PDB file of C-alpha atoms in Angstrom:
ATOM      1  CA  MET X   1       1.157 156.146 -13.300  1.00 63.00           C
ATOM      2  CA  ILE X   2       4.640 155.294 -11.979  1.00 72.00           C
ATOM      3  CA  ASP X   3       6.800 153.215 -14.302  1.00 77.00           C
ATOM      4  CA  ILE X   4       8.758 150.822 -12.066  1.00 83.00           C
ATOM      5  CA  SER X   5      11.478 150.484 -14.723  1.00 81.00           C
ATOM      6  CA  ASP X   6      12.383 154.163 -14.154  1.00 84.00           C
ATOM      7  CA  LEU X   7      12.994 153.617 -10.436  1.00 90.00           C
ATOM      8  CA  LYS X   8      16.182 152.436  -8.777  1.00 94.00           C
ATOM      9  CA  ILE X   9      16.313 150.453  -5.550  1.00 95.00           C
ATOM     10  CA  SER X  10      19.421 149.982  -3.424  1.00 95.00           C
ATOM     11  CA  ALA X  11      19.768 146.932  -1.199  1.00 95.00           C
ATOM     12  CA  VAL X  12      22.124 147.352   1.773  1.00 96.00           C
ATOM     13  CA  ILE X  13      23.244 144.127   3.417  1.00 94.00           C
ATOM     14  CA  ALA X  14      25.110 144.148   6.749  1.00 93.00           C
ATOM     15  CA  CYS X  15      27.517 141.197   6.765  1.00 92.00           C
ATOM     16  CA  TYR X  16      29.513 139.645   9.576  1.00 90.00           C
ATOM     17  CA  LYS X  17      30.695 136.031   9.367  1.00 88.00           C
ATOM     18  CA  ASP X  18      28.334 135.462   6.417  1.00 88.00           C
ATOM     19  CA  GLU X  19      30.704 134.032   3.808  1.00 88.00           C
ATOM     20  CA  GLN X  20      28.351 131.121   3.044  1.00 89.00           C
ATOM     21  CA  SER X  21      25.267 133.332   2.843  1.00 90.00           C
ATOM     22  CA  ILE X  22      26.681 136.088   0.613  1.00 92.00           C
ATOM     23  CA  PRO X  23      26.563 134.245  -2.768  1.00 93.00           C
ATOM     24  CA  LEU X  24      23.025 133.004  -2.106  1.00 93.00           C
ATOM     25  CA  MET X  25      21.918 136.452  -0.931  1.00 92.00           C
ATOM     26  CA  HIS X  26      23.331 137.989  -4.125  1.00 94.00           C
ATOM     27  CA  LYS X  27      21.575 135.413  -6.289  1.00 94.00           C
ATOM     28  CA  ARG X  28      18.206 135.832  -4.575  1.00 94.00           C
ATOM     29  CA  LEU X  29      18.405 139.629  -4.605  1.00 95.00           C
ATOM     30  CA  THR X  30      19.323 139.720  -8.279  1.00 94.00           C
ATOM     31  CA  SER X  31      16.448 137.393  -9.133  1.00 93.00           C
ATOM     32  CA  THR X  32      14.023 139.474  -7.047  1.00 94.00           C
ATOM     33  CA  PHE X  33      15.008 142.797  -8.628  1.00 94.00           C
ATOM     34  CA  LYS X  34      14.807 141.370 -12.142  1.00 93.00           C
ATOM     35  CA  LYS X  35      11.343 140.056 -11.347  1.00 92.00           C
ATOM     36  CA  ILE X  36      10.300 143.494 -10.077  1.00 92.00           C
ATOM     37  CA  GLY X  37      11.688 145.077 -13.249  1.00 90.00           C
ATOM     38  CA  CYS X  38      13.459 148.037 -11.630  1.00 91.00           C
ATOM     39  CA  MET X  39      16.999 149.341 -11.796  1.00 92.00           C
ATOM     40  CA  TYR X  40      18.986 148.250  -8.776  1.00 93.00           C
ATOM     41  CA  GLU X  41      22.252 148.142  -6.907  1.00 95.00           C
ATOM     42  CA  ILE X  42      23.328 145.662  -4.241  1.00 95.00           C
ATOM     43  CA  ILE X  43      25.593 147.027  -1.517  1.00 96.00           C
ATOM     44  CA  PHE X  44      27.291 144.531   0.771  1.00 95.00           C
ATOM     45  CA  VAL X  45      28.924 145.993   3.889  1.00 95.00           C
ATOM     46  CA  ASN X  46      31.595 143.653   5.205  1.00 94.00           C
ATOM     47  CA  ASP X  47      31.867 144.726   8.830  1.00 90.00           C
ATOM     48  CA  GLY X  48      35.311 143.363   9.665  1.00 88.00           C
ATOM     49  CA  SER X  49      34.406 139.705   9.116  1.00 90.00           C
ATOM     50  CA  PRO X  50      37.263 137.375  10.136  1.00 89.00           C
ATOM     51  CA  ASP X  51      36.231 134.832   7.480  1.00 89.00           C
ATOM     52  CA  ASN X  52      36.643 134.834   3.689  1.00 90.00           C
ATOM     53  CA  SER X  53      33.838 137.345   3.042  1.00 91.00           C
ATOM     54  CA  GLU X  54      36.077 140.014   1.484  1.00 90.00           C
ATOM     55  CA  LYS X  55      37.442 137.621  -1.170  1.00 92.00           C
ATOM     56  CA  ILE X  56      33.958 136.341  -1.989  1.00 92.00           C
ATOM     57  CA  LEU X  57      32.636 139.898  -2.336  1.00 94.00           C
ATOM     58  CA  SER X  58      35.564 140.874  -4.558  1.00 91.00           C
ATOM     59  CA  ASP X  59      34.763 137.990  -6.916  1.00 92.00           C
ATOM     60  CA  ILE X  60      31.062 138.895  -7.028  1.00 93.00           C
ATOM     61  CA  CYS X  61      31.806 142.579  -7.727  1.00 91.00           C
ATOM     62  CA  GLU X  62      34.194 141.647 -10.514  1.00 90.00           C
ATOM     63  CA  ASN X  63      31.403 139.774 -12.305  1.00 90.00           C
ATOM     64  CA  ASP X  64      28.506 142.106 -11.452  1.00 91.00           C
ATOM     65  CA  LYS X  65      28.882 145.870 -11.809  1.00 91.00           C
ATOM     66  CA  ASN X  66      25.526 146.352 -10.028  1.00 92.00           C
ATOM     67  CA  THR X  67      27.131 145.085  -6.838  1.00 93.00           C
ATOM     68  CA  VAL X  68      29.168 147.269  -4.492  1.00 92.00           C
ATOM     69  CA  ALA X  69      31.233 146.020  -1.551  1.00 93.00           C
ATOM     70  CA  ILE X  70      32.133 148.295   1.362  1.00 94.00           C
ATOM     71  CA  ILE X  71      34.948 146.898   3.507  1.00 93.00           C
ATOM     72  CA  HIS X  72      35.237 148.245   7.054  1.00 94.00           C
ATOM     73  CA  SER X  73      38.577 148.375   8.855  1.00 93.00           C
ATOM     74  CA  ARG X  74      37.083 146.380  11.768  1.00 92.00           C
ATOM     75  CA  ASN X  75      33.715 145.409  13.223  1.00 89.00           C
ATOM     76  CA  PHE X  76      31.586 148.478  14.024  1.00 88.00           C
ATOM     77  CA  ASN X  77      28.223 146.637  14.539  1.00 86.00           C
ATOM     78  CA  SER X  78      25.256 146.193  12.215  1.00 86.00           C
ATOM     79  CA  GLN X  79      23.717 149.613  12.858  1.00 89.00           C
ATOM     80  CA  ASN X  80      26.840 151.373  11.656  1.00 90.00           C
ATOM     81  CA  SER X  81      27.062 148.949   8.731  1.00 92.00           C
ATOM     82  CA  PHE X  82      23.590 149.991   7.613  1.00 94.00           C
ATOM     83  CA  SER X  83      24.560 153.639   8.054  1.00 93.00           C
ATOM     84  CA  SER X  84      27.671 153.075   5.941  1.00 93.00           C
ATOM     85  CA  GLY X  85      25.664 151.475   3.145  1.00 93.00           C
ATOM     86  CA  MET X  86      22.921 154.104   3.288  1.00 94.00           C
ATOM     87  CA  GLN X  87      25.496 156.841   2.746  1.00 93.00           C
ATOM     88  CA  GLN X  88      26.704 155.134  -0.434  1.00 92.00           C
ATOM     89  CA  ALA X  89      23.258 154.145  -1.738  1.00 93.00           C
ATOM     90  CA  THR X  90      22.047 156.027  -4.831  1.00 92.00           C
ATOM     91  CA  GLY X  91      18.590 154.483  -5.248  1.00 92.00           C
ATOM     92  CA  ASP X  92      15.166 156.119  -5.063  1.00 93.00           C
ATOM     93  CA  ALA X  93      14.541 153.705  -2.192  1.00 95.00           C
ATOM     94  CA  VAL X  94      16.842 151.708   0.077  1.00 96.00           C
ATOM     95  CA  VAL X  95      16.199 148.241   1.491  1.00 95.00           C
ATOM     96  CA  LEU X  96      18.050 147.063   4.614  1.00 96.00           C
ATOM     97  CA  LEU X  97      18.719 143.345   5.158  1.00 93.00           C
ATOM     98  CA  ASP X  98      20.806 141.234   7.509  1.00 90.00           C
ATOM     99  CA  GLY X  99      23.395 139.125   5.730  1.00 87.00           C
ATOM    100  CA  ASP X 100      22.358 135.821   7.316  1.00 86.00           C
ATOM    101  CA  LEU X 101      19.276 135.382   5.034  1.00 86.00           C
ATOM    102  CA  GLN X 102      16.838 135.626   7.929  1.00 85.00           C
ATOM    103  CA  ASP X 103      15.355 138.588   6.061  1.00 87.00           C
ATOM    104  CA  PRO X 104      13.879 136.963   2.901  1.00 90.00           C
ATOM    105  CA  PRO X 105      14.840 139.037  -0.196  1.00 92.00           C
ATOM    106  CA  GLU X 106      11.672 137.873  -1.991  1.00 92.00           C
ATOM    107  CA  LEU X 107       9.589 140.011   0.389  1.00 92.00           C
ATOM    108  CA  ILE X 108      11.074 143.122  -1.246  1.00 93.00           C
ATOM    109  CA  GLU X 109       8.557 142.745  -4.079  1.00 93.00           C
ATOM    110  CA  GLU X 110       5.710 143.311  -1.606  1.00 92.00           C
ATOM    111  CA  PHE X 111       7.640 146.184  -0.029  1.00 94.00           C
ATOM    112  CA  VAL X 112       7.881 147.840  -3.439  1.00 94.00           C
ATOM    113  CA  HIS X 113       4.125 147.475  -4.049  1.00 92.00           C
ATOM    114  CA  LYS X 114       3.440 149.291  -0.768  1.00 93.00           C
ATOM    115  CA  TRP X 115       6.013 151.938  -1.674  1.00 93.00           C
ATOM    116  CA  ILE X 116       4.331 152.533  -5.038  1.00 91.00           C
ATOM    117  CA  GLU X 117       1.009 152.906  -3.172  1.00 91.00           C
ATOM    118  CA  GLY X 118       2.509 155.891  -1.353  1.00 90.00           C
ATOM    119  CA  TYR X 119       4.072 154.504   1.829  1.00 93.00           C
ATOM    120  CA  GLU X 120       7.486 156.034   2.512  1.00 94.00           C
ATOM    121  CA  VAL X 121       8.589 153.364   4.981  1.00 93.00           C
ATOM    122  CA  VAL X 122       7.660 149.702   4.622  1.00 94.00           C
ATOM    123  CA  TYR X 123       9.031 147.456   7.361  1.00 90.00           C
ATOM    124  CA  GLY X 124       8.909 143.719   7.953  1.00 88.00           C
ATOM    125  CA  SER X 125       6.785 142.745  10.954  1.00 85.00           C
ATOM    126  CA  ARG X 126       7.965 139.482  12.494  1.00 81.00           C
ATOM    127  CA  ILE X 127       4.764 137.662  13.384  1.00 75.00           C
ATOM    128  CA  LYS X 128       6.757 134.533  14.227  1.00 70.00           C
ATOM    129  CA  ARG X 129      10.377 133.426  14.506  1.00 66.00           C
ATOM    130  CA  ASP X 130      11.875 129.990  13.997  1.00 61.00           C
ATOM    131  CA  THR X 131      13.349 129.932  17.470  1.00 61.00           C
ATOM    132  CA  SER X 132      12.480 128.700  20.951  1.00 64.00           C
ATOM    133  CA  LEU X 133       9.245 129.655  22.695  1.00 68.00           C
ATOM    134  CA  ILE X 134      11.217 131.530  25.365  1.00 69.00           C
ATOM    135  CA  MET X 135      13.091 133.628  22.774  1.00 65.00           C
ATOM    136  CA  ASN X 136       9.876 134.366  20.867  1.00 65.00           C
ATOM    137  CA  LEU X 137       8.227 135.495  24.085  1.00 71.00           C
ATOM    138  CA  SER X 138      11.275 137.572  25.057  1.00 68.00           C
ATOM    139  CA  TYR X 139      11.364 139.432  21.740  1.00 67.00           C
ATOM    140  CA  LYS X 140       7.629 140.148  21.785  1.00 67.00           C
ATOM    141  CA  THR X 141       7.822 141.329  25.394  1.00 72.00           C
ATOM    142  CA  PHE X 142      10.718 143.675  24.599  1.00 69.00           C
ATOM    143  CA  TYR X 143       8.935 145.374  21.675  1.00 67.00           C
ATOM    144  CA  ARG X 144       5.812 145.934  23.752  1.00 73.00           C
ATOM    145  CA  ILE X 145       7.774 147.362  26.681  1.00 72.00           C
ATOM    146  CA  PHE X 146       9.842 149.474  24.291  1.00 70.00           C
ATOM    147  CA  ASN X 147       6.667 150.821  22.675  1.00 70.00           C
ATOM    148  CA  LYS X 148       5.182 151.768  26.046  1.00 70.00           C
ATOM    149  CA  LEU X 149       8.356 153.407  27.347  1.00 71.00           C
ATOM    150  CA  SER X 150       9.291 155.305  24.187  1.00 74.00           C
ATOM    151  CA  TYR X 151       8.279 158.912  23.555  1.00 68.00           C
ATOM    152  CA  ILE X 152       7.583 157.968  19.900  1.00 74.00           C
ATOM    153  CA  ASN X 153       5.406 155.252  18.407  1.00 79.00           C
ATOM    154  CA  ILE X 154       7.644 152.218  17.841  1.00 78.00           C
ATOM    155  CA  PRO X 155       6.129 149.548  15.536  1.00 78.00           C
ATOM    156  CA  LEU X 156       5.735 146.181  17.235  1.00 72.00           C
ATOM    157  CA  ASP X 157       7.982 143.274  16.165  1.00 71.00           C
ATOM    158  CA  ALA X 158       9.746 145.380  13.511  1.00 77.00           C
ATOM    159  CA  GLY X 159      13.481 144.930  12.991  1.00 80.00           C
ATOM    160  CA  ASP X 160      15.847 146.649  10.568  1.00 87.00           C
ATOM    161  CA  PHE X 161      14.464 144.800   7.521  1.00 91.00           C
ATOM    162  CA  SER X 162      12.649 147.546   5.640  1.00 93.00           C
ATOM    163  CA  LEU X 163      12.319 149.690   2.537  1.00 96.00           C
ATOM    164  CA  MET X 164      12.762 153.437   2.963  1.00 95.00           C
ATOM    165  CA  ASP X 165      12.083 156.174   0.451  1.00 95.00           C
ATOM    166  CA  ARG X 166      15.001 158.407  -0.517  1.00 94.00           C
ATOM    167  CA  LYS X 167      13.672 161.301   1.587  1.00 94.00           C
ATOM    168  CA  VAL X 168      13.645 159.071   4.687  1.00 94.00           C
ATOM    169  CA  VAL X 169      17.179 157.834   3.989  1.00 95.00           C
ATOM    170  CA  ASP X 170      18.419 161.402   3.539  1.00 94.00           C
ATOM    171  CA  ALA X 171      16.768 162.389   6.820  1.00 94.00           C
ATOM    172  CA  ILE X 172      18.446 159.532   8.740  1.00 93.00           C
ATOM    173  CA  ASN X 173      21.798 160.193   7.056  1.00 93.00           C
ATOM    174  CA  SER X 174      21.630 163.813   8.213  1.00 91.00           C
ATOM    175  CA  LEU X 175      21.371 162.806  11.884  1.00 89.00           C
ATOM    176  CA  LYS X 176      24.622 163.148  13.824  1.00 85.00           C
ATOM    177  CA  GLU X 177      24.025 160.517  16.506  1.00 83.00           C
ATOM    178  CA  THR X 178      26.945 158.258  17.341  1.00 82.00           C
ATOM    179  CA  ASP X 179      25.009 155.470  19.054  1.00 82.00           C
ATOM    180  CA  ARG X 180      22.552 154.677  16.269  1.00 85.00           C
ATOM    181  CA  PHE X 181      19.443 152.504  16.532  1.00 84.00           C
ATOM    182  CA  ILE X 182      18.128 152.446  12.967  1.00 87.00           C
ATOM    183  CA  ARG X 183      14.648 151.039  13.626  1.00 85.00           C
ATOM    184  CA  GLY X 184      14.133 153.728  16.249  1.00 84.00           C
ATOM    185  CA  LEU X 185      15.472 156.515  14.021  1.00 88.00           C
ATOM    186  CA  ARG X 186      13.248 155.239  11.204  1.00 89.00           C
ATOM    187  CA  ALA X 187      10.183 155.588  13.431  1.00 88.00           C
ATOM    188  CA  TRP X 188      11.381 158.959  14.756  1.00 87.00           C
ATOM    189  CA  THR X 189      11.502 160.494  11.257  1.00 89.00           C
ATOM    190  CA  GLY X 190       7.745 160.040  10.891  1.00 86.00           C
ATOM    191  CA  PHE X 191       6.523 159.805   7.285  1.00 90.00           C
ATOM    192  CA  LYS X 192       3.866 157.353   6.134  1.00 92.00           C
ATOM    193  CA  GLN X 193       4.728 153.870   7.399  1.00 91.00           C
ATOM    194  CA  ILE X 194       3.250 150.383   7.155  1.00 91.00           C
ATOM    195  CA  GLY X 195       4.293 146.877   8.172  1.00 88.00           C
ATOM    196  CA  VAL X 196       4.322 143.695   6.114  1.00 89.00           C
ATOM    197  CA  PRO X 197       3.980 140.532   8.245  1.00 86.00           C
ATOM    198  CA  TYR X 198       6.369 137.645   7.674  1.00 83.00           C
ATOM    199  CA  LYS X 199       7.777 134.606   9.435  1.00 83.00           C
ATOM    200  CA  ARG X 200      11.468 134.997  10.222  1.00 78.00           C
ATOM    201  CA  PRO X 201      13.355 131.768   9.428  1.00 73.00           C
ATOM    202  CA  GLU X 202      16.354 130.365  11.225  1.00 71.00           C
ATOM    203  CA  ARG X 203      19.864 131.323  10.204  1.00 67.00           C
ATOM    204  CA  GLN X 204      20.794 129.067   7.292  1.00 65.00           C
ATOM    205  CA  PHE X 205      24.566 128.969   7.797  1.00 66.00           C
ATOM    206  CA  GLY X 206      26.823 129.156  10.810  1.00 60.00           C
ATOM    207  CA  GLN X 207      25.824 130.246  14.272  1.00 64.00           C
ATOM    208  CA  SER X 208      24.176 133.476  15.309  1.00 61.00           C
ATOM    209  CA  THR X 209      26.468 136.102  16.812  1.00 61.00           C
ATOM    210  CA  ASN X 210      23.599 137.139  19.108  1.00 61.00           C
ATOM    211  CA  ASN X 211      23.255 135.783  22.624  1.00 58.00           C
ATOM    212  CA  PHE X 212      21.338 136.612  25.789  1.00 59.00           C
ATOM    213  CA  PHE X 213      23.720 139.355  26.912  1.00 64.00           C
ATOM    214  CA  LYS X 214      23.857 140.971  23.462  1.00 64.00           C
ATOM    215  CA  ASN X 215      20.060 140.996  23.365  1.00 62.00           C
ATOM    216  CA  ILE X 216      20.072 142.764  26.749  1.00 70.00           C
ATOM    217  CA  GLN X 217      22.455 145.349  25.280  1.00 69.00           C
ATOM    218  CA  TRP X 218      20.108 145.805  22.294  1.00 61.00           C
ATOM    219  CA  ALA X 219      17.178 146.334  24.631  1.00 65.00           C
ATOM    220  CA  LYS X 220      19.110 148.915  26.654  1.00 67.00           C
ATOM    221  CA  LYS X 221      20.244 150.691  23.474  1.00 66.00           C
ATOM    222  CA  GLY X 222      16.668 151.062  22.259  1.00 64.00           C
ATOM    223  CA  ILE X 223      15.150 152.095  25.580  1.00 69.00           C
ATOM    224  CA  PHE X 224      17.829 154.590  26.624  1.00 69.00           C
ATOM    225  CA  SER X 225      17.940 156.103  23.108  1.00 72.00           C
ATOM    226  CA  PHE X 226      14.213 156.748  22.822  1.00 71.00           C
ATOM    227  CA  SER X 227      12.829 157.000  26.343  1.00 75.00           C
ATOM    228  CA  HIS X 228      13.159 159.404  29.265  1.00 70.00           C
ATOM    229  CA  LEU X 229      10.762 157.331  31.358  1.00 73.00           C
ATOM    230  CA  PRO X 230      13.468 155.555  33.417  1.00 77.00           C
ATOM    231  CA  LEU X 231      14.614 158.967  34.668  1.00 75.00           C
ATOM    232  CA  GLU X 232      11.042 160.017  35.373  1.00 75.00           C
ATOM    233  CA  ILE X 233      10.336 156.773  37.259  1.00 77.00           C
ATOM    234  CA  MET X 234      13.505 157.289  39.264  1.00 76.00           C
ATOM    235  CA  SER X 235      12.266 160.763  40.261  1.00 76.00           C
ATOM    236  CA  LEU X 236       8.823 159.434  41.211  1.00 78.00           C
ATOM    237  CA  ILE X 237      10.374 156.707  43.365  1.00 77.00           C
ATOM    238  CA  SER X 238      12.532 159.277  45.160  1.00 75.00           C
ATOM    239  CA  TYR X 239       9.452 161.453  45.838  1.00 75.00           C
ATOM    240  CA  PHE X 240       7.552 158.407  47.102  1.00 77.00           C
ATOM    241  CA  ILE X 241      10.378 157.330  49.415  1.00 74.00           C
ATOM    242  CA  PHE X 242      10.703 160.897  50.711  1.00 70.00           C
ATOM    243  CA  LEU X 243       6.968 160.952  51.466  1.00 75.00           C
ATOM    244  CA  LEU X 244       7.093 157.582  53.245  1.00 74.00           C
ATOM    245  CA  SER X 245      10.154 158.640  55.212  1.00 72.00           C
ATOM    246  CA  SER X 246       8.487 161.870  56.308  1.00 71.00           C
ATOM    247  CA  ILE X 247       5.394 159.997  57.448  1.00 75.00           C
ATOM    248  CA  ALA X 248       7.537 157.400  59.259  1.00 71.00           C
ATOM    249  CA  VAL X 249       9.529 160.095  61.071  1.00 68.00           C
ATOM    250  CA  LEU X 250       6.309 161.831  62.111  1.00 74.00           C
ATOM    251  CA  ILE X 251       4.748 158.603  63.436  1.00 73.00           C
ATOM    252  CA  TYR X 252       7.975 157.631  65.194  1.00 69.00           C
ATOM    253  CA  THR X 253       8.192 161.035  66.877  1.00 70.00           C
ATOM    254  CA  LEU X 254       4.561 160.942  68.002  1.00 73.00           C
ATOM    255  CA  LEU X 255       4.910 157.438  69.429  1.00 68.00           C
ATOM    256  CA  TYR X 256       8.091 158.399  71.256  1.00 66.00           C
ATOM    257  CA  PHE X 257       6.759 161.532  72.904  1.00 69.00           C
ATOM    258  CA  ILE X 258       3.138 160.486  73.490  1.00 68.00           C
ATOM    259  CA  LYS X 259       3.315 156.821  74.499  1.00 62.00           C
ATOM    260  CA  ASP X 260       7.027 156.044  74.518  1.00 59.00           C
ATOM    261  CA  GLU X 261       6.237 153.099  72.220  1.00 59.00           C
ATOM    262  CA  ALA X 262       8.579 153.844  69.303  1.00 56.00           C
ATOM    263  CA  PRO X 263       9.924 150.649  67.605  1.00 58.00           C
ATOM    264  CA  LYS X 264      13.212 149.483  69.067  1.00 60.00           C
ATOM    265  CA  GLY X 265      15.922 147.231  67.745  1.00 61.00           C
ATOM    266  CA  ILE X 266      18.362 147.109  64.836  1.00 64.00           C
ATOM    267  CA  THR X 267      16.251 144.997  62.414  1.00 60.00           C
ATOM    268  CA  THR X 268      14.161 147.952  61.262  1.00 65.00           C
ATOM    269  CA  VAL X 269      17.261 150.052  60.684  1.00 70.00           C
ATOM    270  CA  ILE X 270      18.988 147.308  58.660  1.00 70.00           C
ATOM    271  CA  VAL X 271      15.944 146.736  56.445  1.00 65.00           C
ATOM    272  CA  LEU X 272      15.593 150.454  55.781  1.00 71.00           C
ATOM    273  CA  ILE X 273      19.303 150.840  54.981  1.00 76.00           C
ATOM    274  CA  LEU X 274      19.256 147.879  52.576  1.00 70.00           C
ATOM    275  CA  PHE X 275      16.127 149.163  50.851  1.00 73.00           C
ATOM    276  CA  LEU X 276      17.396 152.713  50.462  1.00 74.00           C
ATOM    277  CA  GLY X 277      20.845 151.460  49.398  1.00 77.00           C
ATOM    278  CA  ALA X 278      19.292 149.260  46.703  1.00 73.00           C
ATOM    279  CA  MET X 279      17.215 152.184  45.418  1.00 75.00           C
ATOM    280  CA  GLN X 280      20.301 154.401  45.302  1.00 77.00           C
ATOM    281  CA  LEU X 281      22.285 151.791  43.355  1.00 77.00           C
ATOM    282  CA  LEU X 282      19.395 151.346  40.915  1.00 78.00           C
ATOM    283  CA  SER X 283      19.185 155.104  40.414  1.00 78.00           C
ATOM    284  CA  ILE X 284      22.938 155.378  39.867  1.00 81.00           C
ATOM    285  CA  SER X 285      22.868 152.531  37.312  1.00 79.00           C
ATOM    286  CA  ILE X 286      20.111 154.253  35.323  1.00 79.00           C
ATOM    287  CA  LEU X 287      21.972 157.562  35.439  1.00 81.00           C
ATOM    288  CA  SER X 288      25.187 155.826  34.336  1.00 80.00           C
ATOM    289  CA  GLU X 289      23.481 154.521  31.180  1.00 79.00           C
ATOM    290  CA  TYR X 290      22.478 158.028  30.152  1.00 79.00           C
ATOM    291  CA  ILE X 291      25.882 159.459  31.126  1.00 82.00           C
ATOM    292  CA  ALA X 292      27.625 156.790  29.016  1.00 79.00           C
ATOM    293  CA  LYS X 293      25.486 157.774  26.024  1.00 77.00           C
ATOM    294  CA  ILE X 294      26.349 161.452  26.582  1.00 80.00           C
ATOM    295  CA  LEU X 295      30.053 160.527  26.727  1.00 79.00           C
ATOM    296  CA  ASP X 296      29.855 158.618  23.435  1.00 75.00           C
ATOM    297  CA  GLU X 297      28.071 161.501  21.724  1.00 76.00           C
ATOM    298  CA  THR X 298      30.578 164.109  22.916  1.00 81.00           C
ATOM    299  CA  LYS X 299      33.599 162.173  21.610  1.00 80.00           C
ATOM    300  CA  LYS X 300      32.477 162.800  18.009  1.00 82.00           C
ATOM    301  CA  ARG X 301      34.289 159.742  16.704  1.00 83.00           C
ATOM    302  CA  PRO X 302      33.196 158.474  13.271  1.00 86.00           C
ATOM    303  CA  ASN X 303      30.637 155.677  13.352  1.00 86.00           C
ATOM    304  CA  PHE X 304      32.791 153.524  11.075  1.00 87.00           C
ATOM    305  CA  ILE X 305      36.020 153.534   9.058  1.00 90.00           C
ATOM    306  CA  VAL X 306      35.914 152.361   5.441  1.00 91.00           C
ATOM    307  CA  LYS X 307      39.035 150.486   4.342  1.00 91.00           C
ATOM    308  CA  LYS X 308      37.976 150.321   0.697  1.00 91.00           C
ATOM    309  CA  ILE X 309      34.968 150.289  -1.608  1.00 91.00           C
ATOM    310  CA  ILE X 310      34.793 147.898  -4.554  1.00 90.00           C
ATOM    311  CA  ASN X 311      32.771 149.108  -7.596  1.00 82.00           C
ATOM    312  CA  LYS X 312      32.168 152.487  -5.980  1.00 78.00           C
ATOM    313  CA  LYS X 313      29.589 154.530  -7.883  1.00 70.00           C
ATOM    314  CA  LYS X 314      30.848 157.892  -9.137  1.00 61.00           C
TER     315      LYS X 314
END
């Protein structure tokens, strides 16, 4: 029988413009871990926030030695913030949360129960969001398209909010990818995984840094990181167009030599040129996404730069 008091859990919180949320997040996490009865550490990653987050984190760390603050030199995005925290985490399991309190810390208790049962990854499954109907539909549509396109099984409606066993964290930390998509990498590692449904609340403080265009970028990041299908579709389309063109040339030639009734006029030519031009541009745009990812990977730049760590564990 596992004694929960012998286990340590690390919470990694990615923070950007979350100065109002940080104290409440710390309070709720502390209360949750004490209720669970485990050892714990709370790791806040301040990802270049332009607000007063660094001062607030310094004050919290001064009064709580179980809290660590990682300060980045600038904003490197949430995925790299999670990676930064995961590299510093010392727990037997690591929980990832967004700093805006949309990931309820109280759900960690249920995550831990599933972990004790033997699941190595326990992720939050967003059955509903406190947002508009259009946004809810958009998110659900993306995850279903992503699941169909991906060469691995991607859990539906699962974000970064999750608990991962130490062996899973070590596996993800060992990966050398520059353009990281944590929820995809988490699924890629395999292991025994299960989802816990929850309703994702609205952001309590401030305004979300996400918008339509950023969500499009997220969708592209996930699809082009874990799917080769766009390239395969592009090849199939080119084969199909080649076949149609061959048939059209054959029919045109037969009509010209047999009945002298080949289509005349510039309209047909213009339509064909526009169609083929559009297909070429689409193909180039898909190729450019993969080439851009190759370029980023070959640069070998670090995913983040740490300015300082407060209460760093030895």
